[in-house]
mmCIF file of C-alpha atoms and ligand atoms in Angstrom:
data_model
loop_
_atom_site.group_PDB
_atom_site.id
_atom_site.type_symbol
_atom_site.label_atom_id
_atom_site.label_comp_id
_atom_site.label_asym_id
_atom_site.label_seq_id
_atom_site.Cartn_x
_atom_site.Cartn_y
_atom_site.Cartn_z
ATOM 1 C CA MET U 1 52.561 122.102 128.962
ATOM 2 C CA SER U 2 50.234 119.421 130.615
ATOM 3 C CA PRO U 3 51.060 117.063 133.485
ATOM 4 C CA LYS U 4 51.296 113.653 131.985
ATOM 5 C CA THR U 5 50.875 109.926 133.458
ATOM 6 C CA VAL U 6 53.901 107.943 132.907
ATOM 7 C CA LEU U 7 54.007 104.268 133.054
ATOM 8 C CA VAL U 8 57.356 102.532 133.623
ATOM 9 C CA ILE U 9 57.346 98.857 132.710
ATOM 10 C CA VAL U 10 60.652 96.825 133.687
ATOM 11 C CA ALA U 11 61.814 93.548 134.874
ATOM 12 C CA HIS U 12 63.584 94.487 138.264
ATOM 13 C CA ALA U 13 63.704 96.663 141.176
ATOM 14 C CA ASP U 14 66.434 98.733 139.858
ATOM 15 C CA ASP U 15 66.100 99.023 136.506
ATOM 16 C CA MET U 16 64.254 102.375 136.365
ATOM 17 C CA GLU U 17 66.672 103.984 138.610
ATOM 18 C CA PHE U 18 69.475 102.876 136.849
ATOM 19 C CA MET U 19 68.455 103.977 133.330
ATOM 20 C CA ALA U 20 66.129 106.633 133.729
ATOM 21 C CA GLY U 21 66.091 108.012 137.261
ATOM 22 C CA GLY U 22 67.021 111.490 136.524
ATOM 23 C CA THR U 23 64.582 111.563 134.172
ATOM 24 C CA ILE U 24 61.498 110.053 136.068
ATOM 25 C CA ALA U 25 62.858 112.393 138.651
ATOM 26 C CA ARG U 26 62.618 115.791 136.206
ATOM 27 C CA MET U 27 59.221 114.596 135.516
ATOM 28 C CA ALA U 28 58.133 113.969 138.863
ATOM 29 C CA ASP U 29 59.305 117.517 139.265
ATOM 30 C CA LEU U 30 57.014 118.780 136.226
ATOM 31 C CA GLY U 31 53.874 117.221 137.934
ATOM 32 C CA TYR U 32 53.379 114.385 136.074
ATOM 33 C CA THR U 33 52.024 111.290 137.459
ATOM 34 C CA ILE U 34 54.479 108.138 137.345
ATOM 35 C CA ARG U 35 53.880 104.617 137.912
ATOM 36 C CA GLU U 36 55.871 101.738 137.853
ATOM 37 C CA VAL U 37 55.181 97.542 137.016
ATOM 38 C CA ILE U 38 57.852 95.475 137.902
ATOM 39 C CA SER U 39 57.758 92.120 136.365
ATOM 40 C CA THR U 40 59.928 89.490 138.396
ATOM 41 C CA ASN U 41 59.910 89.017 142.183
ATOM 42 C CA ASN U 42 63.623 89.994 142.043
ATOM 43 C CA GLU U 43 64.108 87.131 144.174
ATOM 44 C CA ARG U 44 67.418 85.971 142.619
ATOM 45 C CA GLY U 45 69.232 89.343 142.851
ATOM 46 C CA THR U 46 71.684 88.811 145.662
ATOM 47 C CA LEU U 47 75.296 87.228 146.052
ATOM 48 C CA GLU U 48 74.262 86.665 149.559
ATOM 49 C CA PRO U 49 74.952 82.642 150.146
ATOM 50 C CA GLY U 50 72.650 82.702 153.138
ATOM 51 C CA TRP U 51 69.600 84.639 151.678
ATOM 52 C CA SER U 52 66.588 82.823 150.495
ATOM 53 C CA GLY U 53 64.777 84.135 147.547
ATOM 54 C CA GLN U 54 61.823 84.465 149.773
ATOM 55 C CA PHE U 55 63.903 86.937 151.849
ATOM 56 C CA THR U 56 65.631 88.501 148.802
ATOM 57 C CA ALA U 57 62.559 89.163 147.376
ATOM 58 C CA ASP U 58 61.216 91.034 150.416
ATOM 59 C CA ALA U 59 63.821 93.121 150.680
ATOM 60 C CA ARG U 60 63.983 94.233 146.862
ATOM 61 C CA ARG U 61 60.258 94.815 147.183
ATOM 62 C CA GLU U 62 60.873 97.143 150.371
ATOM 63 C CA GLU U 63 64.060 98.628 148.168
ATOM 64 C CA ALA U 64 61.922 99.061 145.158
ATOM 65 C CA SER U 65 59.227 101.440 147.157
ATOM 66 C CA ARG U 66 62.011 103.554 148.505
ATOM 67 C CA GLY U 67 63.687 104.034 145.447
ATOM 68 C CA ALA U 68 60.409 104.864 143.653
ATOM 69 C CA GLN U 69 59.770 107.403 146.756
ATOM 70 C CA VAL U 70 63.128 109.363 145.787
ATOM 71 C CA LEU U 71 62.419 109.858 142.310
ATOM 72 C CA GLY U 72 58.864 110.760 142.879
ATOM 73 C CA VAL U 73 57.239 107.592 141.525
ATOM 74 C CA ASP U 74 53.866 106.656 142.868
ATOM 75 C CA PRO U 75 55.643 103.879 145.926
ATOM 76 C CA GLU U 76 52.586 101.727 144.912
ATOM 77 C CA ILE U 77 54.333 99.547 142.412
ATOM 78 C CA GLU U 78 52.603 96.824 140.815
ATOM 79 C CA PHE U 79 54.407 93.453 140.633
ATOM 80 C CA LEU U 80 53.343 91.306 138.027
ATOM 81 C CA GLY U 81 55.063 88.067 140.015
ATOM 82 C CA TYR U 82 57.507 86.060 137.681
ATOM 83 C CA GLU U 83 60.005 84.116 138.499
ATOM 84 C CA ASP U 84 63.476 86.628 138.578
ATOM 85 C CA GLY U 85 65.761 85.104 135.583
ATOM 86 C CA ARG U 86 63.574 83.423 134.204
ATOM 87 C CA LEU U 87 61.053 86.019 132.611
ATOM 88 C CA SER U 88 61.930 84.589 129.221
ATOM 89 C CA GLU U 89 60.446 81.680 129.621
ATOM 90 C CA THR U 90 57.446 83.347 129.611
ATOM 91 C CA PRO U 91 55.196 82.938 126.723
ATOM 92 C CA LEU U 92 55.488 86.545 125.317
ATOM 93 C CA ASN U 93 51.317 86.243 124.134
ATOM 94 C CA GLU U 94 51.365 86.207 127.912
ATOM 95 C CA LEU U 95 53.615 89.047 129.223
ATOM 96 C CA ARG U 96 52.044 91.168 126.395
ATOM 97 C CA GLU U 97 48.843 90.663 127.580
ATOM 98 C CA LYS U 98 49.723 91.649 131.236
ATOM 99 C CA CYS U 99 51.653 94.516 129.813
ATOM 100 C CA MET U 100 48.627 95.622 127.898
ATOM 101 C CA ARG U 101 46.312 94.936 130.892
ATOM 102 C CA ALA U 102 48.568 97.692 132.949
ATOM 103 C CA ILE U 103 48.514 100.048 130.019
ATOM 104 C CA ARG U 104 45.155 100.305 129.837
ATOM 105 C CA ARG U 105 44.587 100.391 133.681
ATOM 106 C CA HIS U 106 47.150 103.234 134.314
ATOM 107 C CA LYS U 107 46.502 105.004 131.273
ATOM 108 C CA PRO U 108 50.114 106.616 130.628
ATOM 109 C CA ASP U 109 50.968 109.191 128.280
ATOM 110 C CA VAL U 110 54.375 108.031 127.958
ATOM 111 C CA LEU U 111 55.686 104.607 128.568
ATOM 112 C CA PHE U 112 59.339 103.948 129.427
ATOM 113 C CA ALA U 113 60.809 100.445 128.388
ATOM 114 C CA TRP U 114 64.093 98.429 127.791
ATOM 115 C CA ASP U 115 64.471 99.082 124.258
ATOM 116 C CA PRO U 116 64.186 95.741 122.381
ATOM 117 C CA PHE U 117 66.220 97.147 119.316
ATOM 118 C CA THR U 118 69.624 97.140 120.879
ATOM 119 C CA PRO U 119 72.409 94.713 120.789
ATOM 120 C CA TYR U 120 74.620 93.486 123.935
ATOM 121 C CA GLU U 121 71.752 92.749 126.077
ATOM 122 C CA GLU U 122 72.305 89.922 128.265
ATOM 123 C CA HIS U 123 69.925 89.711 130.294
ATOM 124 C CA GLN U 124 66.998 87.476 129.591
ATOM 125 C CA ASP U 125 64.359 88.959 131.592
ATOM 126 C CA HIS U 126 65.124 92.679 130.145
ATOM 127 C CA ARG U 127 65.067 90.892 126.341
ATOM 128 C CA ALA U 128 61.646 89.650 127.375
ATOM 129 C CA VAL U 129 59.925 92.286 128.989
ATOM 130 C CA ALA U 130 61.317 95.157 126.259
ATOM 131 C CA TRP U 131 59.515 93.090 123.824
ATOM 132 C CA ALA U 132 56.326 92.623 125.573
ATOM 133 C CA ALA U 133 55.775 96.208 126.924
ATOM 134 C CA THR U 134 56.653 97.591 123.382
ATOM 135 C CA GLU U 135 54.343 95.551 121.722
ATOM 136 C CA ALA U 136 51.948 95.897 124.507
ATOM 137 C CA ALA U 137 51.948 99.627 123.867
ATOM 138 C CA SER U 138 51.868 99.712 119.848
ATOM 139 C CA PHE U 139 48.725 98.125 120.333
ATOM 140 C CA SER U 140 46.738 98.917 123.553
ATOM 141 C CA HIS U 141 44.462 101.233 121.836
ATOM 142 C CA PHE U 142 43.295 98.944 119.149
ATOM 143 C CA PRO U 143 39.878 97.483 120.778
ATOM 144 C CA LEU U 144 40.052 93.854 119.479
ATOM 145 C CA TYR U 145 43.068 93.311 121.148
ATOM 146 C CA HIS U 146 42.183 91.232 124.537
ATOM 147 C CA PRO U 147 38.638 92.459 124.354
ATOM 148 C CA GLU U 148 37.914 90.589 127.442
ATOM 149 C CA HIS U 149 39.586 93.932 129.601
ATOM 150 C CA ARG U 150 36.868 96.115 128.538
ATOM 151 C CA ASP U 151 34.905 93.398 130.792
ATOM 152 C CA GLU U 152 36.854 94.437 133.633
ATOM 153 C CA GLY U 153 36.203 98.478 132.815
ATOM 154 C CA LEU U 154 39.354 98.542 131.233
ATOM 155 C CA GLU U 155 39.451 101.047 127.829
ATOM 156 C CA PRO U 156 41.651 101.053 124.892
ATOM 157 C CA GLN U 157 44.633 103.350 125.216
ATOM 158 C CA TYR U 158 46.875 104.921 123.371
ATOM 159 C CA VAL U 159 50.219 105.828 123.944
ATOM 160 C CA GLY U 160 51.659 108.584 122.157
ATOM 161 C CA GLU U 161 54.932 108.850 123.741
ATOM 162 C CA ARG U 162 57.994 106.063 124.163
ATOM 163 C CA TYR U 163 61.088 106.290 125.842
ATOM 164 C CA PHE U 164 63.285 103.528 125.263
ATOM 165 C CA PHE U 165 66.822 102.864 127.236
ATOM 166 C CA ALA U 166 69.744 100.745 126.829
ATOM 167 C CA LYS U 167 72.922 99.631 128.031
ATOM 168 C CA SER U 168 74.047 99.796 124.355
ATOM 169 C CA PRO U 169 71.737 102.416 122.873
ATOM 170 C CA ARG U 170 70.963 102.837 119.415
ATOM 171 C CA ASP U 171 69.559 105.906 117.206
ATOM 172 C CA VAL U 172 69.290 107.845 120.087
ATOM 173 C CA ASN U 173 67.554 110.896 119.655
ATOM 174 C CA LYS U 174 66.703 112.398 123.230
ATOM 175 C CA ALA U 175 68.951 113.212 125.578
ATOM 176 C CA VAL U 176 67.835 114.884 128.949
ATOM 177 C CA ASP U 177 69.707 117.168 131.261
ATOM 178 C CA ILE U 178 69.903 115.275 134.744
ATOM 179 C CA SER U 179 72.540 117.732 136.102
ATOM 180 C CA ALA U 180 69.782 118.825 138.785
ATOM 181 C CA TYR U 181 68.877 115.432 139.347
ATOM 182 C CA ILE U 182 71.810 113.090 139.749
ATOM 183 C CA ASP U 183 72.077 113.290 143.187
ATOM 184 C CA ARG U 184 68.411 111.988 143.563
ATOM 185 C CA LYS U 185 69.361 109.465 140.990
ATOM 186 C CA VAL U 186 72.286 108.714 143.642
ATOM 187 C CA ASP U 187 70.296 108.815 146.236
ATOM 188 C CA ALA U 188 67.435 106.469 144.629
ATOM 189 C CA LEU U 189 70.028 103.622 143.361
ATOM 190 C CA CYS U 190 71.434 103.462 147.013
ATOM 191 C CA LYS U 191 68.164 102.094 148.513
ATOM 192 C CA HIS U 192 68.748 99.222 146.673
ATOM 193 C CA VAL U 193 71.013 98.075 149.023
ATOM 194 C CA CYS U 194 71.404 94.718 147.858
ATOM 195 C CA GLN U 195 72.507 95.511 144.274
ATOM 196 C CA MET U 196 74.604 98.290 145.191
ATOM 197 C CA GLN U 197 76.637 96.026 147.577
ATOM 198 C CA MET U 198 77.350 93.727 144.781
ATOM 199 C CA LEU U 199 78.260 96.857 142.120
ATOM 200 C CA ALA U 200 80.402 98.528 144.880
ATOM 201 C CA ASP U 201 82.346 95.504 145.618
ATOM 202 C CA ALA U 202 83.403 97.515 148.837
ATOM 203 C CA ASP U 203 82.751 98.200 152.386
ATOM 204 C CA PRO U 204 78.671 97.259 152.749
ATOM 205 C CA LYS U 205 77.890 99.878 155.132
ATOM 206 C CA ASP U 206 79.607 102.561 152.789
ATOM 207 C CA PHE U 207 78.993 101.790 149.161
ATOM 208 C CA ARG U 208 77.600 105.380 148.122
ATOM 209 C CA PRO U 209 81.118 106.742 147.384
ATOM 210 C CA ILE U 210 81.548 104.357 144.462
ATOM 211 C CA ILE U 211 78.521 104.103 143.322
ATOM 212 C CA GLU U 212 77.819 107.827 143.101
ATOM 213 C CA ALA U 213 81.354 108.162 141.415
ATOM 214 C CA GLN U 214 80.199 105.411 138.874
ATOM 215 C CA ILE U 215 76.982 106.879 138.113
ATOM 216 C CA LYS U 216 78.433 110.101 137.868
ATOM 217 C CA ALA U 217 81.342 109.147 135.318
ATOM 218 C CA TRP U 218 78.513 107.153 133.028
ATOM 219 C CA ALA U 219 75.842 110.444 133.391
ATOM 220 C CA ALA U 220 79.210 112.476 132.678
ATOM 221 C CA SER U 221 80.037 110.680 129.600
ATOM 222 C CA VAL U 222 76.836 110.846 128.175
ATOM 223 C CA GLY U 223 76.209 114.573 128.883
ATOM 224 C CA ARG U 224 79.646 115.095 127.006
ATOM 225 C CA ARG U 225 78.094 113.821 123.851
ATOM 226 C CA HIS U 226 74.930 116.249 124.540
ATOM 227 C CA GLY U 227 76.387 119.550 126.182
ATOM 228 C CA PHE U 228 75.129 118.796 129.317
ATOM 229 C CA GLU U 229 76.980 118.152 132.502
ATOM 230 C CA TYR U 230 75.280 115.180 133.460
ATOM 231 C CA ALA U 231 72.410 113.514 130.768
ATOM 232 C CA GLU U 232 70.648 110.306 129.979
ATOM 233 C CA GLU U 233 69.584 109.244 126.611
ATOM 234 C CA PHE U 234 66.804 107.560 125.110
ATOM 235 C CA ARG U 235 65.528 106.538 121.544
ATOM 236 C CA ARG U 236 62.336 108.251 121.702
ATOM 237 C CA THR U 237 59.215 107.672 119.415
ATOM 238 C CA ARG U 238 56.271 109.990 119.535
ATOM 239 C CA PHE U 239 52.983 109.626 117.711
ATOM 240 C CA ASN U 240 54.176 106.224 116.087
ATOM 241 C CA GLY U 241 56.515 107.945 114.315
ATOM 242 C CA ILE U 242 54.443 110.886 112.706
ATOM 243 C CA GLU U 243 57.284 113.240 114.354
ATOM 244 C CA ARG U 244 59.663 112.408 111.943
ATOM 245 C CA TRP U 245 57.312 113.457 108.759
ATOM 246 C CA GLY U 246 56.514 116.668 110.760
ATOM 247 C CA ARG U 247 60.073 117.714 110.894
ATOM 248 C CA ALA U 248 60.834 117.266 107.614
ATOM 249 C CA LEU U 249 58.423 119.719 106.770
ATOM 250 C CA GLY U 250 59.776 121.771 109.720
ATOM 251 C CA GLN U 251 57.115 121.459 111.875
ATOM 252 C CA THR U 252 58.477 120.693 115.860
ATOM 253 C CA LEU U 253 56.356 119.060 118.691
ATOM 254 C CA ALA U 254 56.351 120.719 121.878
ATOM 255 C CA ASP U 255 58.660 119.065 124.441
ATOM 256 C CA ASP U 256 58.501 119.764 128.178
ATOM 257 C CA LEU U 257 62.136 118.177 128.601
HETATM 258 ZN ZN1 LIG P 301 67.550 94.534 135.212
#
């Protein structure tokens, strides 16, 4: 096992924690370097009528950093600075270029992103970043895609492994046992006070029990399908699908998780 570099490209401050927090914490414990790119400023993520957009953005930026630290992710998060809730109005070309630049800067072996190929994703920001990140990772090793990046010293980067998550996942082929990491996932989520208060719809000072119960129920239902106490599941592709052909020949690739 050689430590890898992981890049998580998401829309919002808490997407990573929700969708892959246990897996990310497990990878961090394996010695992986993990970096996060958040596309929006998260300035609409509150139900508090008295909060301004700027106040909300500042609060959520801080929460994102705390959540990342709990999971073992580099707390220096890269924010692309787009307006929350309006990412889908950004031209795909532009967002893809931003994602490709991030890939070439952070040089990941592994990408985590929203899956663009699943149904029932109602958040426009998730849909937008899913396409941009996926397409960027598919072509970031082609030097003639955004050759201007080279002028900044950014080299083409091949992303061999991609974990896609979704609210309604399809074609799941990778389940990760997070039984030993479920508490860290809950801890990380609880750093996102703005979001957890909304979800718990409970005592704003004591939202942890209800969040913990909900997250454990979800992870347990995934775990039951895969033979683990708690799990997260993904559609994973490795080496542009070549893994599939190897399997047909009885060959398997090494797997850290
Ligand atoms: Zn989100």
